[in-house]
PDB file of C-alpha atoms in Angstrom:
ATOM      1  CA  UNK C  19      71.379 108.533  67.912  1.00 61.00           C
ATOM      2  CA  UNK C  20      72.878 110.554  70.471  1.00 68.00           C
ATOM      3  CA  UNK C  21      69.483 111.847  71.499  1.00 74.00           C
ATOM      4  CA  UNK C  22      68.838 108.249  72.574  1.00 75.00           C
ATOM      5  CA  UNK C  23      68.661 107.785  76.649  1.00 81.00           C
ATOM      6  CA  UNK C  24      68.813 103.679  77.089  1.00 80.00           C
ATOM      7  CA  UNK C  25      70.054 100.717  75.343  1.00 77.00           C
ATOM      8  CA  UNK C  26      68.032  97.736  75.728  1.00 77.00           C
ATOM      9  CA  UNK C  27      70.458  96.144  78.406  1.00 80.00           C
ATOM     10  CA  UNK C  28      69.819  99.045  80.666  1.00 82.00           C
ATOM     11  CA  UNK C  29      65.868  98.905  79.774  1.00 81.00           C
ATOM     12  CA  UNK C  30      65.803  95.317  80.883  1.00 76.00           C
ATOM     13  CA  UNK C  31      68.049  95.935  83.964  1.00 83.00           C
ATOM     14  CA  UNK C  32      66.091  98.964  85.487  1.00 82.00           C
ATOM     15  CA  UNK C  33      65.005  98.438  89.136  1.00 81.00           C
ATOM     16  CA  UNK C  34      62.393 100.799  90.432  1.00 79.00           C
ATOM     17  CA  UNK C  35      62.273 101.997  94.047  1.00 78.00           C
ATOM     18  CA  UNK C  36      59.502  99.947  95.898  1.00 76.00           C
ATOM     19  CA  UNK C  37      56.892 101.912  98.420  1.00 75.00           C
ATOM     20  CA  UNK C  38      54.633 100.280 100.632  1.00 75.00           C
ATOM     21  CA  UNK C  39      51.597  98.952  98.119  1.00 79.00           C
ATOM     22  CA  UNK C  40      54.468  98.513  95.014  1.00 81.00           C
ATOM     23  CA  UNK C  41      57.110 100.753  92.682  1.00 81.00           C
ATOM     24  CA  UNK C  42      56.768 104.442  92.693  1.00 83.00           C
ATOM     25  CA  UNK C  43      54.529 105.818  90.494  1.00 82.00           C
ATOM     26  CA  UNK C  44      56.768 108.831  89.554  1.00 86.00           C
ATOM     27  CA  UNK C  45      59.930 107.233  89.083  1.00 87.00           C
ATOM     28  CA  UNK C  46      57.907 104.407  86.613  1.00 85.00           C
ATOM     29  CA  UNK C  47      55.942 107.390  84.947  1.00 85.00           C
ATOM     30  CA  UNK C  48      59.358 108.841  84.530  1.00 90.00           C
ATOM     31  CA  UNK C  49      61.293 106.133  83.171  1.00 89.00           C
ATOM     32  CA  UNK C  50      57.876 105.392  80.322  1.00 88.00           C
ATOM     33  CA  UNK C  51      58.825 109.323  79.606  1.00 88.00           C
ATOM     34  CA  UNK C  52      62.244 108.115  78.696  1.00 90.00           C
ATOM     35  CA  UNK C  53      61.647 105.241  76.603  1.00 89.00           C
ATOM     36  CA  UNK C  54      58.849 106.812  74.645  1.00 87.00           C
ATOM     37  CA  UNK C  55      61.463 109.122  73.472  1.00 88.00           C
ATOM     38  CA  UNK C  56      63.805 106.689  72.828  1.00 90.00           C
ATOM     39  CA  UNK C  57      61.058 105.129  70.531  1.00 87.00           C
ATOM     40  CA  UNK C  58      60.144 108.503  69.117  1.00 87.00           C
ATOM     41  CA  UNK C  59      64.045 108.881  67.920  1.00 90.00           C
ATOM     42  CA  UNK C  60      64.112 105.403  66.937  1.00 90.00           C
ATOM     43  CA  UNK C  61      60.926 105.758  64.532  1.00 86.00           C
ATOM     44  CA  UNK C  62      61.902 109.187  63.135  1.00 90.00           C
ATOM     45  CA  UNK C  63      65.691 107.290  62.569  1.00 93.00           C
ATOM     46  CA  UNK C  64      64.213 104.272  60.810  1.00 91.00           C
ATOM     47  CA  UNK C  65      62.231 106.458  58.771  1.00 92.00           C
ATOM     48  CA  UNK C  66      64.373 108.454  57.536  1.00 96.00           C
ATOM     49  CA  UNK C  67      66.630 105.463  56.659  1.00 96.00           C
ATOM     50  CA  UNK C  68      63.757 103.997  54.606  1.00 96.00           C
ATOM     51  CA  UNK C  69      63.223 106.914  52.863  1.00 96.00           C
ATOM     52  CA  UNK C  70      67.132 107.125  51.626  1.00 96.00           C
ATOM     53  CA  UNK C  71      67.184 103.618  51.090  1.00 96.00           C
ATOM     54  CA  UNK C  72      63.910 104.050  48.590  1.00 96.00           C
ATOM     55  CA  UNK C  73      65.915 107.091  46.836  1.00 95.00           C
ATOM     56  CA  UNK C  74      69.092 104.855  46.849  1.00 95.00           C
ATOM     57  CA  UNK C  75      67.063 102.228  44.932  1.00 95.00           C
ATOM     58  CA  UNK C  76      65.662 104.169  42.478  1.00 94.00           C
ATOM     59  CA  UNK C  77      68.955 105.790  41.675  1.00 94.00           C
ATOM     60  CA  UNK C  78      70.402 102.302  40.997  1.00 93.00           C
ATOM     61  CA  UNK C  79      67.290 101.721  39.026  1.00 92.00           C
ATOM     62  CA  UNK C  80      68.039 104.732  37.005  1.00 91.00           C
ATOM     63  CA  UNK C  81      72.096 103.966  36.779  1.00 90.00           C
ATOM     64  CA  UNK C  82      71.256 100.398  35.452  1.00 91.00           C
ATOM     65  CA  UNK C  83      68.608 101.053  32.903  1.00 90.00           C
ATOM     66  CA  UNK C  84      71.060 103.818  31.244  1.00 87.00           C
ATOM     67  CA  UNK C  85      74.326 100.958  31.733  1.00 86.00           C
ATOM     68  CA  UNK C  86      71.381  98.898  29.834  1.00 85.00           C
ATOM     69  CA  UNK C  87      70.525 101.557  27.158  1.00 82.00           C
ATOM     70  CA  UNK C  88      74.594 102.218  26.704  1.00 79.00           C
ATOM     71  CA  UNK C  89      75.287  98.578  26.199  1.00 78.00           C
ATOM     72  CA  UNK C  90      72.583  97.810  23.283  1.00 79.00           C
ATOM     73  CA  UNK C  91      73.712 100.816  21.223  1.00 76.00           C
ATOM     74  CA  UNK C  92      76.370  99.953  18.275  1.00 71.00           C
ATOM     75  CA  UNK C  93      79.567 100.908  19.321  1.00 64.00           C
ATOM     76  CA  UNK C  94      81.005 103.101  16.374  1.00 61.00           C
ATOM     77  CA  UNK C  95      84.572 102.542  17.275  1.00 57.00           C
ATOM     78  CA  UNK C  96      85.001  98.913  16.687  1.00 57.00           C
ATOM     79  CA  UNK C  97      85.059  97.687  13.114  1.00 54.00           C
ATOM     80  CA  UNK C  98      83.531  95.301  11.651  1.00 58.00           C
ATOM     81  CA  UNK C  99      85.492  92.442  10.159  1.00 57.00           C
ATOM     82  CA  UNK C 100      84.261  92.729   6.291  1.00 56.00           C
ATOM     83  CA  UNK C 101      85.524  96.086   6.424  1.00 57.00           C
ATOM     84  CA  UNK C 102      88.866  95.341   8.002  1.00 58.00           C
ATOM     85  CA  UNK C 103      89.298  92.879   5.387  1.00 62.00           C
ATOM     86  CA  UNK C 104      88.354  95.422   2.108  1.00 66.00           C
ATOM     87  CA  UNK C 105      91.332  98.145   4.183  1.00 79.00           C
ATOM     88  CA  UNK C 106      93.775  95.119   3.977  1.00 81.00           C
ATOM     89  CA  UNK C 107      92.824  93.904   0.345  1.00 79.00           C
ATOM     90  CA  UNK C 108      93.026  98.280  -0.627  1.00 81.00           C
ATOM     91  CA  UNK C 109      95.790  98.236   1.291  1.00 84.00           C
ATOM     92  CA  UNK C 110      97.926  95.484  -0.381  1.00 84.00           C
ATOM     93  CA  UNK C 111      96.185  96.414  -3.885  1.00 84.00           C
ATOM     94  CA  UNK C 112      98.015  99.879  -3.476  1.00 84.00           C
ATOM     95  CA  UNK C 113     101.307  98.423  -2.721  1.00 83.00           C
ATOM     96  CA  UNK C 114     101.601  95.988  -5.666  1.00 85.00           C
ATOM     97  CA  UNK C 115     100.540  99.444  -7.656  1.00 85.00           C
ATOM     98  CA  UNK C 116     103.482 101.280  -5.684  1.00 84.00           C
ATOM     99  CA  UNK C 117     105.999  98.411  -6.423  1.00 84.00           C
ATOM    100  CA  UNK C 118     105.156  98.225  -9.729  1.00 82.00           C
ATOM    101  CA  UNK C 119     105.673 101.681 -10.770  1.00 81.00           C
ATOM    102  CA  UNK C 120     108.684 101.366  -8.559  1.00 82.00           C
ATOM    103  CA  UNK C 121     111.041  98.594  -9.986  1.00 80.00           C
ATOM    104  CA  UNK C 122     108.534  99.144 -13.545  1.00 74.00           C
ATOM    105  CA  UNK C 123     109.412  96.526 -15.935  1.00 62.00           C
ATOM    106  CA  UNK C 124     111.217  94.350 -13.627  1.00 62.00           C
ATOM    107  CA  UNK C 125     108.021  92.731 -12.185  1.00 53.00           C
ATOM    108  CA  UNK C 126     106.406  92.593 -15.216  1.00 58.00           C
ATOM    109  CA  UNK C 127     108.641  90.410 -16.783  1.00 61.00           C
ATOM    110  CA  UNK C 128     109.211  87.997 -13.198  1.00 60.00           C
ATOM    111  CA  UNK C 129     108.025  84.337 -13.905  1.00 59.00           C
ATOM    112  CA  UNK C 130     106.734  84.031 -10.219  1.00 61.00           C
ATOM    113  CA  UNK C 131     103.556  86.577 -10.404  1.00 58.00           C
ATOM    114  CA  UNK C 132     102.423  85.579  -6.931  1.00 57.00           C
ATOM    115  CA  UNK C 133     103.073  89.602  -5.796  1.00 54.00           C
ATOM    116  CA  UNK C 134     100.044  90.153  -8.464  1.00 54.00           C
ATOM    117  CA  UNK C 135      96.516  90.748  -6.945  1.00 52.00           C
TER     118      UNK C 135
END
């Protein structure tokens, strides 16, 4: 924007020298020059701004359609509860085996066979 020669304040505040029949045709000719190329950077500006915003879009788009795609696959880490459950029941399975063959007869002969699974 630093091409830019007026604001609008200065635009609406511009006083033109008068001549005999009205303002002087240079000076207004001159100041038209001015704006036009204010207008001319203004258009090019706002285009270009459009077009990044339209790339900008589609690139969110893009980035939420794969967030999208990410989210409905499976996740293989997690695990589901029936097999958390079977690893607990093979878990506790193997240490009534362990405690068996570890204090042998002892458990065999216990009256409370709650430890059994």
């Amino acid at each position: 924007m630093e091409n830019v020669n007026f604001t609008p304040k200065e635009i609406l505040q511009k006083q033109f020298r008068q001549k005999m029949r009205g303002y002087d045709p240079d000076d207004v000719d001159s100041f038209l020059d001015n704006v036009i190329k204010d207008y001319d950077t203004f258009v090019k500006e706002n285009q270009r701004l459009q077009e990044e915003n339209e790339r900008l879009l589609a690139k969110v788009d893009e980035l939420t359609k794969q967030v999208q795609v990410g989210a409905s696959q499976p996740q293989t880490t997690t695990a589901s509860p029936a097999a958390s459950n079977v690893t607990n029941m093979d878990i506790l399975k193997r240490l009534s085996n362990l405690e068996r063959h570890v204090f042998g007869s002892q458990l065999d002969n216990d009256p409370n066979e709650s430890h059994r699974l």
